[in-house]
CSV table of C-alpha atoms in Angstrom, one decimal:
chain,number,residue,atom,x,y,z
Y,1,UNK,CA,-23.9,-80.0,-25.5
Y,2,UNK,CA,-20.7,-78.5,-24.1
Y,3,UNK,CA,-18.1,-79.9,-21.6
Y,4,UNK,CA,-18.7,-78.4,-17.9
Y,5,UNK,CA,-16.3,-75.3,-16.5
Y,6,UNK,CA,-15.2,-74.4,-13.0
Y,7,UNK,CA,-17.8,-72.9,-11.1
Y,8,UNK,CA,-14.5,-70.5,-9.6
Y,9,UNK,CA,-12.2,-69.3,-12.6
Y,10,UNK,CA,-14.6,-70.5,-15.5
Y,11,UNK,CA,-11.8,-72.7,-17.0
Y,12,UNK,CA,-13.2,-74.9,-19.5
Y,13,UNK,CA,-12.4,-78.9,-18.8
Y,14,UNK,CA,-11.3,-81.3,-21.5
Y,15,UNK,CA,-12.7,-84.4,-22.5
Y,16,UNK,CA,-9.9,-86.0,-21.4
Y,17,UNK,CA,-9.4,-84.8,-17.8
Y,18,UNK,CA,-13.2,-86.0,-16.9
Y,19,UNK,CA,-13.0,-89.4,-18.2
Y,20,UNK,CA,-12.5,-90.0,-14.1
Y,21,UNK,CA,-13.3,-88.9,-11.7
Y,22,UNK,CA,-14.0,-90.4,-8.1
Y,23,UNK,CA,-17.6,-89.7,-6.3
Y,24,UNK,CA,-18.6,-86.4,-8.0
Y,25,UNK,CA,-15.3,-85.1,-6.9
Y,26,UNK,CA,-12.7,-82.6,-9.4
Y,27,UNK,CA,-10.1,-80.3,-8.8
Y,28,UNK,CA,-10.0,-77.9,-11.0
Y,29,UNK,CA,-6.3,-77.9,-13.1
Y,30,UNK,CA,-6.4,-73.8,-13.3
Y,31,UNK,CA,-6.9,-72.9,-9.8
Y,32,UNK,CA,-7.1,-76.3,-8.1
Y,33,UNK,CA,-10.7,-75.4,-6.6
Y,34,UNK,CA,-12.5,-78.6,-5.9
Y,35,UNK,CA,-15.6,-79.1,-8.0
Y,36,UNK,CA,-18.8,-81.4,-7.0
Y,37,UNK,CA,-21.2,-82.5,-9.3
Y,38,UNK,CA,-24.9,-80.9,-9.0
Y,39,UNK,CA,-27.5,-83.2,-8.0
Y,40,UNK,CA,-29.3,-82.4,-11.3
Y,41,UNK,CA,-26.4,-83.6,-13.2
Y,42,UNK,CA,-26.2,-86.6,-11.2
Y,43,UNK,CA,-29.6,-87.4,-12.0
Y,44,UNK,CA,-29.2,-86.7,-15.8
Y,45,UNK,CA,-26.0,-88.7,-15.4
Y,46,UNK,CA,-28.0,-91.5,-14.1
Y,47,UNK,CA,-30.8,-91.1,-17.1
Y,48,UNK,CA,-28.2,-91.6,-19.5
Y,49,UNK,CA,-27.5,-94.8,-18.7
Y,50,UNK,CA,-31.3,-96.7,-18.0
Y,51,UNK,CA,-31.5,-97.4,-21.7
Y,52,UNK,CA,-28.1,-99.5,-21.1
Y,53,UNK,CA,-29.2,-101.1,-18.2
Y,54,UNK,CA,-32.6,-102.2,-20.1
Y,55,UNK,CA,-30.7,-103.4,-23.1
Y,56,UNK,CA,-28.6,-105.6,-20.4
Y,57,UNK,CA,-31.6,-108.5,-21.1
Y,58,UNK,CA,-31.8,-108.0,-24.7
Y,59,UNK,CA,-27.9,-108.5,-26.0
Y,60,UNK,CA,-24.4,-108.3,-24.0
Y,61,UNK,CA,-22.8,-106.9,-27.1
Y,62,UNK,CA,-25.4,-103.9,-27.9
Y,63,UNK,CA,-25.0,-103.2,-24.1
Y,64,UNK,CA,-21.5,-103.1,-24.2
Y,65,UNK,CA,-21.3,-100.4,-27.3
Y,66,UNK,CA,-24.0,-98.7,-25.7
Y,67,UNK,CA,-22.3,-98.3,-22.6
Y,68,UNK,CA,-19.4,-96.9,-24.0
Y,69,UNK,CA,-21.6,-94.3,-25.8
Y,70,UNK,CA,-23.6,-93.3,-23.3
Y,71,UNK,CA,-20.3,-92.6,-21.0
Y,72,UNK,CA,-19.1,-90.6,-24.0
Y,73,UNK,CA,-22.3,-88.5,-23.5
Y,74,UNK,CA,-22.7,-88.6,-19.9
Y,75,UNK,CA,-19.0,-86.4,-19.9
Y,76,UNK,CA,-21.1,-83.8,-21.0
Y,77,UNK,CA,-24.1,-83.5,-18.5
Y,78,UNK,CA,-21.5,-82.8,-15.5
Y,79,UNK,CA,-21.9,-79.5,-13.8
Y,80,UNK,CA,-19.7,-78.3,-10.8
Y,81,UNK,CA,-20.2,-76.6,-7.6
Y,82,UNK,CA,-18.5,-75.4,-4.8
Y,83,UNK,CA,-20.4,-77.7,-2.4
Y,84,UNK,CA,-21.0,-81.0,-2.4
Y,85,UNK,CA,-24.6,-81.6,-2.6
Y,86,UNK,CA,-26.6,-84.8,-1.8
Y,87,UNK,CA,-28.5,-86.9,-4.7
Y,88,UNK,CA,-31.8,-86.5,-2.6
């Protein structure tokens, strides 16, 4: 797994600078390019977190450590573009 880079100058983001970001929106810090998440990585943004959402009925507290994980992870299935594209 490896952290996404700008589609424009091919800087490399940190961990830290994706924890948010608002609607699939990013501007890049290097040359301040907006970046839009792919609709694939939405999706596999999305598939990271069903397992959380089926644990939800099982135990609050294993849902709570497993949505913290799974946020950890789903840093590292976002992909930029220049465009923003639609989920469907």
């Amino acid at each position: 797994m490896k952290l996404p880079t700008c589609w424009s100058c091919d800087y490399k983001f940190k961990w830290k600078e994706l924890i948010f970001f608002i609607e699939g929106r990013k501007k890049c810090p290097k040359c301040e390019e907006k970046q839009y998440t792919t609709t694939h990585s939405k999706w596999k943004m999305g598939m990271v977190f069903l397992p959380a959402w089926l644990c939800t009925f099982i135990n609050l507290y294993l849902t709570i450590s497993l949505f913290l994980i799974c946020y950890y992870f789903m840093l590292y299935q976002v992909e930029f573009t220049d465009k923003q594209q639609p989920l469907y």
